[in-house]
Short mmCIF file of C-alpha atoms in Angstrom, two decimals:
data_model
loop_
_atom_site.label_atom_id
_atom_site.label_comp_id
_atom_site.label_asym_id
_atom_site.label_seq_id
_atom_site.Cartn_x
_atom_site.Cartn_y
_atom_site.Cartn_z
CA MET A 1 -45.02 -26.59 9.36
CA GLN A 2 -44.89 -22.92 8.35
CA ALA A 3 -44.24 -21.98 11.96
CA ALA A 4 -41.42 -24.50 12.13
CA MET A 5 -39.87 -23.16 8.92
CA SER A 6 -40.12 -19.58 10.24
CA SER A 7 -38.46 -20.62 13.47
CA ARG A 8 -35.69 -22.36 11.51
CA ARG A 9 -35.12 -19.23 9.39
CA ARG A 10 -34.91 -17.05 12.49
CA ALA A 11 -32.39 -19.42 14.03
CA THR A 12 -30.31 -19.40 10.85
CA THR A 13 -30.40 -15.60 10.74
CA THR A 14 -29.31 -15.43 14.36
CA ARG A 15 -26.43 -17.81 13.71
CA ASP A 16 -25.34 -15.81 10.63
CA HIS A 17 -25.48 -12.58 12.61
CA ARG A 18 -23.27 -14.08 15.30
CA ARG A 19 -20.80 -15.25 12.71
CA GLY A 20 -20.43 -11.71 11.38
CA PRO A 21 -20.92 -10.02 8.01
CA LEU A 22 -19.77 -11.44 4.72
CA HIS A 23 -16.13 -10.64 3.95
CA PRO A 24 -15.99 -8.23 0.99
CA ARG A 25 -13.16 -10.08 -0.78
CA THR A 26 -14.03 -13.74 -0.31
CA SER A 27 -17.79 -13.67 0.39
CA ALA A 28 -17.04 -15.69 3.52
CA ARG A 29 -18.07 -14.74 7.02
CA VAL A 30 -15.73 -12.30 8.75
CA VAL A 31 -14.07 -14.16 11.62
CA PRO A 32 -11.20 -13.08 13.83
CA ASP A 33 -7.72 -13.70 12.40
CA PRO A 34 -5.24 -13.68 15.30
CA ALA A 35 -2.27 -12.98 13.02
CA ARG A 36 -3.33 -10.45 10.39
CA ASP A 37 -0.40 -8.92 8.45
CA ASP A 38 3.16 -9.11 9.71
CA GLY A 39 2.29 -11.29 12.66
CA ALA A 40 0.00 -8.82 14.43
CA ALA A 41 -3.54 -9.41 15.57
CA ALA A 42 -6.34 -8.76 13.15
CA GLY A 43 -7.35 -5.64 15.00
CA HIS A 44 -10.69 -4.83 16.51
CA ARG A 45 -13.56 -7.14 15.59
CA ALA A 46 -17.25 -7.25 16.32
CA ASP A 47 -16.85 -8.64 19.83
CA HIS A 48 -15.21 -5.35 20.85
CA GLY A 49 -18.41 -3.49 20.01
CA ALA A 50 -20.25 -4.53 23.15
CA GLU A 51 -17.19 -3.79 25.26
CA ARG A 52 -16.97 -0.37 23.64
CA GLN A 53 -20.58 0.36 24.63
CA LEU A 54 -19.93 -0.71 28.22
CA GLY A 55 -16.66 1.21 28.48
CA VAL A 56 -12.96 0.63 28.02
CA ARG A 57 -11.64 -2.50 29.66
CA ALA A 58 -8.96 -2.10 32.28
CA ASP A 59 -6.51 -4.19 30.23
CA GLN A 60 -7.36 -2.57 26.90
CA PRO A 61 -4.29 -0.24 26.70
CA ARG A 62 -1.98 -3.22 27.31
CA GLN A 63 -3.90 -5.26 24.73
CA LEU A 64 -3.56 -2.48 22.14
CA VAL A 65 0.19 -2.35 22.75
CA ARG A 66 0.43 -6.14 22.35
CA ASP A 67 -1.62 -6.04 19.15
CA HIS A 68 0.35 -3.23 17.55
CA HIS A 69 3.90 -3.72 18.84
CA PRO A 70 4.99 -5.35 15.54
CA SER A 71 4.15 -2.12 13.72
CA LEU A 72 6.18 -0.17 16.27
CA ILE A 73 9.13 -2.45 15.63
CA PHE A 74 8.78 -2.10 11.86
CA ALA A 75 8.46 1.68 12.27
CA VAL A 76 11.75 1.79 14.20
CA LEU A 77 13.40 -0.40 11.56
CA GLY A 78 11.97 1.81 8.82
CA LEU A 79 13.24 5.02 10.41
CA THR A 80 16.65 3.42 10.89
CA GLY A 81 16.67 2.33 7.26
CA ALA A 82 15.60 5.80 6.15
CA TYR A 83 18.48 7.37 8.08
CA VAL A 84 20.92 4.92 6.49
CA MET A 85 19.55 5.75 3.03
CA VAL A 86 19.90 9.49 3.67
CA ARG A 87 23.56 9.07 4.59
CA MET A 88 24.48 6.45 1.99
CA PRO A 89 26.29 7.68 -1.14
CA LEU A 90 24.17 7.16 -4.23
CA THR A 91 27.02 5.31 -5.91
CA THR A 92 26.92 2.73 -3.13
CA LEU A 93 23.14 2.51 -3.35
CA ARG A 94 23.30 1.79 -7.07
CA LYS A 95 25.63 -1.16 -6.46
CA LEU A 96 23.05 -2.72 -4.14
CA ILE A 97 20.06 -2.39 -6.47
CA LEU A 98 20.47 -5.54 -8.57
CA PRO A 99 21.07 -7.86 -5.58
CA ALA A 100 18.06 -6.29 -3.85
CA LEU A 101 15.84 -6.87 -6.88
CA ILE A 102 16.95 -10.47 -7.30
CA GLY A 103 16.54 -11.18 -3.59
CA SER A 104 13.07 -9.62 -3.33
CA VAL A 105 11.82 -11.42 -6.45
CA LEU A 106 13.11 -14.74 -5.10
CA LEU A 107 11.28 -14.11 -1.84
CA VAL A 108 8.08 -13.39 -3.76
CA ALA A 109 8.54 -16.71 -5.57
CA VAL A 110 9.13 -18.51 -2.25
CA THR A 111 5.66 -17.47 -1.05
CA LEU A 112 4.19 -19.66 -3.81
CA ILE A 113 5.83 -22.81 -2.41
CA PRO A 114 3.17 -24.95 -0.66
CA GLY A 115 3.69 -25.01 3.08
CA VAL A 116 5.95 -21.95 3.07
CA GLY A 117 3.84 -18.98 2.00
CA ILE A 118 1.02 -17.82 4.26
CA THR A 119 -2.43 -17.11 2.84
CA VAL A 120 -4.56 -14.34 4.35
CA ASN A 121 -7.95 -13.41 2.87
CA GLY A 122 -7.17 -15.44 -0.24
CA ASN A 123 -3.82 -13.71 -0.96
CA ARG A 124 -0.64 -15.77 -0.60
CA ASN A 125 1.57 -12.77 0.16
CA TRP A 126 3.43 -13.47 3.37
CA LEU A 127 6.43 -15.37 4.64
CA PRO A 128 6.69 -16.43 8.30
CA LEU A 129 9.45 -14.92 10.41
CA PHE A 130 10.57 -15.46 13.98
CA GLY A 131 8.33 -14.57 16.89
CA GLY A 132 5.13 -14.70 14.85
CA PHE A 133 6.20 -11.85 12.55
CA ARG A 134 5.37 -11.93 8.85
CA LEU A 135 7.07 -10.37 5.86
CA GLN A 136 5.42 -9.28 2.61
CA PRO A 137 8.16 -9.55 -0.05
CA SER A 138 6.11 -7.85 -2.78
CA GLU A 139 6.45 -4.55 -0.92
CA PHE A 140 10.24 -4.79 -1.13
CA ALA A 141 10.00 -5.82 -4.78
CA LYS A 142 8.18 -2.58 -5.64
CA LEU A 143 10.98 -0.38 -4.30
CA ALA A 144 13.71 -2.58 -5.78
CA LEU A 145 11.98 -2.49 -9.18
CA VAL A 146 11.72 1.31 -9.14
CA LEU A 147 15.41 1.69 -8.31
CA TRP A 148 16.46 -0.89 -10.89
CA ILE A 149 14.51 0.90 -13.63
CA ALA A 150 16.04 4.23 -12.54
CA ASP A 151 19.55 2.77 -12.69
CA LEU A 152 18.86 1.17 -16.08
CA TYR A 153 17.58 4.40 -17.62
CA ALA A 154 20.41 6.43 -16.09
CA ARG A 155 22.98 4.17 -17.75
CA ARG A 156 21.10 4.39 -21.04
CA GLN A 157 20.40 8.11 -20.86
CA LYS A 158 21.98 8.89 -24.24
CA SER A 159 20.07 6.08 -26.00
CA LEU A 160 16.55 6.68 -24.67
CA ASP A 161 15.44 8.34 -27.88
CA ILE A 162 15.22 4.80 -29.30
CA PRO A 163 12.07 3.01 -27.99
CA ARG A 164 13.82 -0.37 -27.94
CA TYR A 165 16.20 0.82 -25.21
CA ILE A 166 13.26 2.08 -23.14
CA LEU A 167 11.21 -1.10 -23.41
CA THR A 168 13.85 -3.79 -23.00
CA PRO A 169 14.63 -5.35 -20.65
CA MET A 170 12.49 -3.12 -18.45
CA VAL A 171 9.03 -4.28 -19.59
CA PRO A 172 9.84 -8.04 -19.47
CA VAL A 173 11.37 -7.76 -15.99
CA ALA A 174 8.54 -5.62 -14.60
CA GLY A 175 6.00 -7.91 -16.23
CA ALA A 176 7.59 -10.98 -14.66
CA VAL A 177 7.50 -9.38 -11.20
CA ALA A 178 3.85 -8.39 -11.69
CA LEU A 179 2.91 -11.90 -12.85
CA LEU A 180 4.48 -13.39 -9.73
CA VAL A 181 2.37 -11.04 -7.63
CA VAL A 182 -0.74 -11.98 -9.64
CA ALA A 183 0.07 -15.62 -8.90
CA GLN A 184 -0.13 -14.66 -5.22
CA ARG A 185 -3.72 -13.53 -6.01
CA ASP A 186 -2.77 -9.97 -4.97
CA LEU A 187 -4.26 -7.97 -7.81
CA GLY A 188 -3.96 -4.67 -5.90
CA THR A 189 -0.16 -4.82 -5.62
CA ALA A 190 0.08 -6.03 -9.22
CA LEU A 191 -1.98 -3.04 -10.35
CA VAL A 192 0.41 -0.68 -8.53
CA ILE A 193 3.38 -2.34 -10.26
CA PHE A 194 1.69 -2.02 -13.66
CA ALA A 195 0.92 1.65 -13.00
CA LEU A 196 4.42 2.59 -11.85
CA THR A 197 5.83 0.76 -14.89
CA VAL A 198 3.68 2.87 -17.20
CA GLY A 199 4.70 5.98 -15.26
CA MET A 200 8.41 5.21 -15.68
CA LEU A 201 7.90 4.61 -19.42
CA TRP A 202 6.26 8.04 -19.63
CA VAL A 203 9.11 9.69 -17.71
CA ALA A 204 11.63 8.06 -20.06
CA GLY A 205 9.79 9.56 -23.03
CA LEU A 206 8.26 6.50 -24.72
CA PRO A 207 6.44 7.57 -27.92
CA GLY A 208 2.65 7.69 -27.86
CA ARG A 209 1.96 4.76 -30.18
CA HIS A 210 4.12 2.45 -28.10
CA MET A 211 2.52 3.71 -24.92
CA GLY A 212 -0.92 3.03 -26.37
CA ALA A 213 0.05 -0.55 -27.17
CA ILE A 214 1.39 -1.04 -23.61
CA LEU A 215 -1.81 0.37 -22.09
CA ALA A 216 -4.00 -1.84 -24.28
CA ALA A 217 -2.03 -4.93 -23.31
CA LEU A 218 -2.25 -4.05 -19.61
CA PHE A 219 -5.99 -3.45 -19.87
CA LEU A 220 -6.56 -6.85 -21.47
CA GLY A 221 -4.31 -8.50 -18.89
CA LEU A 222 -6.23 -6.92 -16.01
CA LEU A 223 -9.54 -8.06 -17.51
CA VAL A 224 -8.22 -11.63 -17.69
CA ALA A 225 -6.94 -11.46 -14.09
CA VAL A 226 -10.27 -10.12 -12.83
CA ALA A 227 -12.23 -12.74 -14.79
CA GLN A 228 -10.30 -15.54 -13.04
CA SER A 229 -11.94 -14.71 -9.70
CA PRO A 230 -15.74 -14.52 -9.30
CA HIS A 231 -15.59 -12.23 -6.27
CA ARG A 232 -13.39 -9.75 -8.20
CA VAL A 233 -15.96 -9.68 -10.99
CA GLU A 234 -18.65 -9.12 -8.38
CA ARG A 235 -16.76 -6.22 -6.81
CA LEU A 236 -16.05 -4.66 -10.21
CA LEU A 237 -19.70 -4.75 -11.23
CA ASN A 238 -20.96 -3.69 -7.81
CA PHE A 239 -18.87 -0.63 -6.97
CA THR A 240 -21.11 1.82 -8.90
CA ASN A 241 -24.14 0.65 -6.88
CA PRO A 242 -23.02 -1.08 -3.67
CA GLN A 243 -26.59 -1.00 -2.31
CA ALA A 244 -27.50 -3.66 -4.87
CA ASP A 245 -25.65 -6.23 -2.75
CA ALA A 246 -25.36 -4.55 0.61
CA ASP A 247 -24.74 -7.77 2.56
CA SER A 248 -21.81 -9.01 0.49
CA ALA A 249 -19.99 -7.19 -2.31
CA GLY A 250 -21.16 -3.74 -1.26
CA TYR A 251 -20.86 -4.22 2.49
CA GLN A 252 -17.43 -2.67 2.95
CA ALA A 253 -18.07 0.31 0.66
CA ILE A 254 -21.39 1.10 2.35
CA HIS A 255 -19.91 1.06 5.83
CA GLY A 256 -17.03 3.21 4.64
CA MET A 257 -19.53 5.79 3.45
CA MET A 258 -21.37 5.49 6.76
CA ALA A 259 -18.14 6.33 8.57
CA PHE A 260 -17.66 9.51 6.50
CA ALA A 261 -21.30 10.48 7.01
CA THR A 262 -21.05 10.01 10.77
CA GLY A 263 -17.88 12.11 10.95
CA GLY A 264 -19.42 15.11 9.23
CA PHE A 265 -17.28 18.24 9.15
CA TRP A 266 -15.39 18.06 12.46
CA GLY A 267 -15.64 14.33 13.25
CA VAL A 268 -16.75 12.48 16.37
CA GLY A 269 -13.37 12.87 18.05
CA LEU A 270 -10.11 10.95 18.04
CA GLY A 271 -10.77 7.36 19.10
CA GLY A 272 -14.54 7.81 18.88
CA SER A 273 -15.15 5.78 15.71
CA ARG A 274 -17.89 3.16 15.87
CA GLN A 275 -17.31 1.55 12.48
CA LYS A 276 -13.79 0.38 13.36
CA TRP A 277 -15.08 -1.81 16.19
CA GLY A 278 -16.32 -4.54 13.86
CA SER A 279 -18.78 -3.08 11.36
CA LEU A 280 -16.15 -2.00 8.79
CA PRO A 281 -13.89 -4.82 7.52
CA GLU A 282 -10.21 -3.96 7.21
CA ALA A 283 -10.76 -0.68 9.05
CA HIS A 284 -7.13 -0.66 10.20
CA THR A 285 -5.65 -1.34 6.75
CA ASP A 286 -7.38 -0.66 3.44
CA PHE A 287 -10.17 1.51 4.89
CA ILE A 288 -8.20 3.49 7.45
CA LEU A 289 -9.14 6.73 5.66
CA ALA A 290 -12.81 6.06 6.44
CA VAL A 291 -11.95 5.82 10.14
CA ILE A 292 -10.00 9.09 9.89
CA GLY A 293 -13.02 10.69 8.23
CA GLU A 294 -15.30 9.46 11.00
CA GLU A 295 -13.06 10.56 13.87
CA LEU A 296 -11.57 13.77 12.43
CA GLY A 297 -14.26 14.67 9.92
CA LEU A 298 -13.89 16.40 6.61
CA VAL A 299 -11.17 18.64 8.05
CA GLY A 300 -8.98 15.71 9.05
CA THR A 301 -9.54 14.00 5.70
CA PHE A 302 -8.48 17.15 3.84
CA VAL A 303 -5.35 17.37 5.99
CA VAL A 304 -4.38 13.83 4.96
CA LEU A 305 -5.03 14.62 1.29
CA ALA A 306 -3.02 17.85 1.55
CA LEU A 307 -0.05 15.99 3.04
CA PHE A 308 -0.03 13.55 0.13
CA VAL A 309 -0.25 16.44 -2.34
CA LEU A 310 2.71 18.06 -0.57
CA LEU A 311 4.68 14.82 -0.76
CA GLY A 312 3.93 14.52 -4.47
CA PHE A 313 4.96 18.12 -5.09
CA ALA A 314 8.25 17.60 -3.25
CA GLY A 315 9.04 14.46 -5.25
CA ILE A 316 8.27 16.15 -8.57
CA ARG A 317 10.42 19.13 -7.57
CA VAL A 318 13.38 16.87 -6.84
CA ALA A 319 12.95 14.98 -10.12
CA THR A 320 12.71 18.13 -12.25
CA ARG A 321 15.48 20.19 -10.62
CA THR A 322 18.27 17.63 -10.36
CA ARG A 323 21.04 17.32 -12.93
CA GLU A 324 21.74 13.63 -12.28
CA PRO A 325 19.83 11.11 -14.42
CA PHE A 326 19.64 8.43 -11.72
CA VAL A 327 18.24 10.89 -9.21
CA ARG A 328 15.66 12.11 -11.74
CA TYR A 329 14.35 8.62 -12.47
CA ALA A 330 14.56 7.39 -8.86
CA ALA A 331 12.72 10.42 -7.46
CA ALA A 332 10.11 10.25 -10.22
CA GLY A 333 9.61 6.51 -9.72
CA ILE A 334 9.23 6.70 -5.93
CA THR A 335 6.81 9.62 -6.27
CA ILE A 336 4.74 7.86 -8.94
CA TRP A 337 4.58 4.69 -6.87
CA LEU A 338 3.44 6.37 -3.66
CA MET A 339 1.00 8.74 -5.36
CA ILE A 340 -0.61 6.02 -7.46
CA GLN A 341 -1.03 3.80 -4.42
CA ALA A 342 -2.54 6.68 -2.45
CA VAL A 343 -4.91 7.62 -5.30
CA ILE A 344 -6.10 4.02 -5.68
CA ASN A 345 -6.73 3.67 -1.94
CA ILE A 346 -8.50 7.02 -1.61
CA GLY A 347 -10.61 6.39 -4.70
CA MET A 348 -11.48 2.94 -3.37
CA VAL A 349 -12.59 4.26 0.03
CA LEU A 350 -14.60 7.09 -1.53
CA GLY A 351 -16.41 4.67 -3.83
CA LEU A 352 -14.81 6.05 -7.00
CA LEU A 353 -12.89 2.79 -7.70
CA PRO A 354 -13.59 -0.88 -6.99
CA VAL A 355 -12.29 -2.23 -3.68
CA ILE A 356 -9.15 -4.20 -4.56
CA GLY A 357 -7.14 -4.10 -1.33
CA VAL A 358 -4.42 -1.44 -1.63
CA PRO A 359 -3.11 0.13 1.61
CA LEU A 360 -2.71 3.86 2.16
CA PRO A 361 1.05 4.61 2.35
CA LEU A 362 2.40 5.52 5.82
CA ILE A 363 -1.08 5.31 7.40
CA SER A 364 -2.54 1.84 6.86
CA TYR A 365 -1.57 -0.84 9.35
CA GLY A 366 1.13 -3.17 8.01
CA GLY A 367 4.77 -3.46 8.98
CA SER A 368 6.26 -4.41 5.60
CA SER A 369 4.56 -1.54 3.81
CA LEU A 370 5.57 0.97 6.48
CA LEU A 371 9.19 -0.16 6.53
CA VAL A 372 9.61 -0.03 2.75
CA THR A 373 7.84 3.32 2.45
CA LEU A 374 10.07 4.92 5.08
CA VAL A 375 13.19 3.57 3.35
CA ALA A 376 11.90 4.95 0.03
CA LEU A 377 11.38 8.37 1.61
CA GLY A 378 14.94 8.22 2.95
CA ILE A 379 16.16 7.65 -0.62
CA LEU A 380 13.99 10.54 -1.81
CA ILE A 381 15.56 12.83 0.81
CA ASN A 382 19.01 11.70 -0.31
CA CYS A 383 18.02 12.54 -3.88
CA ALA A 384 16.88 15.98 -2.74
CA THR A 385 20.41 16.79 -1.57
CA THR A 386 21.56 16.75 -5.21
CA GLU A 387 19.55 19.87 -6.07
CA PRO A 388 21.85 22.85 -6.81
CA GLY A 389 20.28 24.94 -4.06
CA ALA A 390 20.47 22.08 -1.57
CA GLN A 391 24.14 21.51 -2.32
CA ARG A 392 24.91 25.18 -1.70
CA ALA A 393 22.97 25.11 1.56
CA LEU A 394 24.72 21.95 2.73
CA ALA A 395 28.14 23.41 1.84
CA ALA A 396 27.32 26.59 3.77
CA GLY A 397 26.23 24.54 6.77
CA ARG A 398 29.44 22.54 6.78
CA ALA A 399 31.48 25.76 6.52
CA ASN A 400 29.61 27.25 9.47
CA ARG A 401 30.24 24.16 11.58
CA ARG A 402 33.96 24.27 10.78
CA ARG A 403 34.15 27.94 11.76
CA GLY A 404 32.29 27.13 14.98
CA ARG A 405 34.86 24.50 15.95
CA LYS A 406 37.67 27.03 15.49
#
């Protein structure tokens, strides 16, 4: 009987191994999802590992293009949108903010309708589009919310010394958007919205006692949201010691660290990652930095961090040097949003924060996030043209072009 039980256990272990590791968010087995994020394939799974050891398949380049062509399309759309934002007068942009906010919030609400919204990894974030594409409305809501707050504070510039004009209706509207996202079970995006809301309150000059009350309320709200989901509680308690549950809650964090350790200082070479071929869940999205660390090493990781620091510095420079209130708040809000999202993702991958599923701006796979981020950067560039020095340089350039035509 003992031999039979041992044989049964070995068979069960073999079946579990074939099914794949436990998913870090849902504690379910990781299985291929043929339509992960914006209609694209889930990326590279465990079955690619054996093919990687045997060599690159003859059809692999074509397969990679098929898997990632939605991101290429969203990248083209994002660059086009960024160009339009750079050329658009800010007065015209401000007229479009309220319709954009209302439209994006309505789309977020539509995802909660049964049979309409698409659930992936427990989050009901996506809406189906044509051709198998998917749209994540909460990404658009983040940008629309930042611009709406900037426009609100710009119109109330002379009254912002009164806390009531800072808090209302900004906090109720931002809270309503965040609660809709929480209802989608997307705590990561909700956390980003909460953080950028606090950042905008700070930029507007909210007094310390009011800020303390806001922070306390947000902390209690996050505790309640985390307590509603057992796997979130598990991840929160596990992140300080992922080895305590290496097969479930700590699986993703451990393999992320393994990727950094394998990369060392110079990395194993571009395309040489082993973790991304199935061992590291969400290697193409939330944990893309771990793959960069494995392939490009500590040097490549520092380059990515330096680029984000440079982006943050540029945004702060625009916000502090402009004379226009809307530009100040818009540039500050976009910078706070992107920097907070980057800090959360980097801290998550490095094991300094719990894994909550926040993508790395501009780098993580995901068409909606890429499109919205590029449009936001186009608005930031437009805001940069309002600097006194930039205006002089642009005027000089136009004068030179006119002289050249003569």
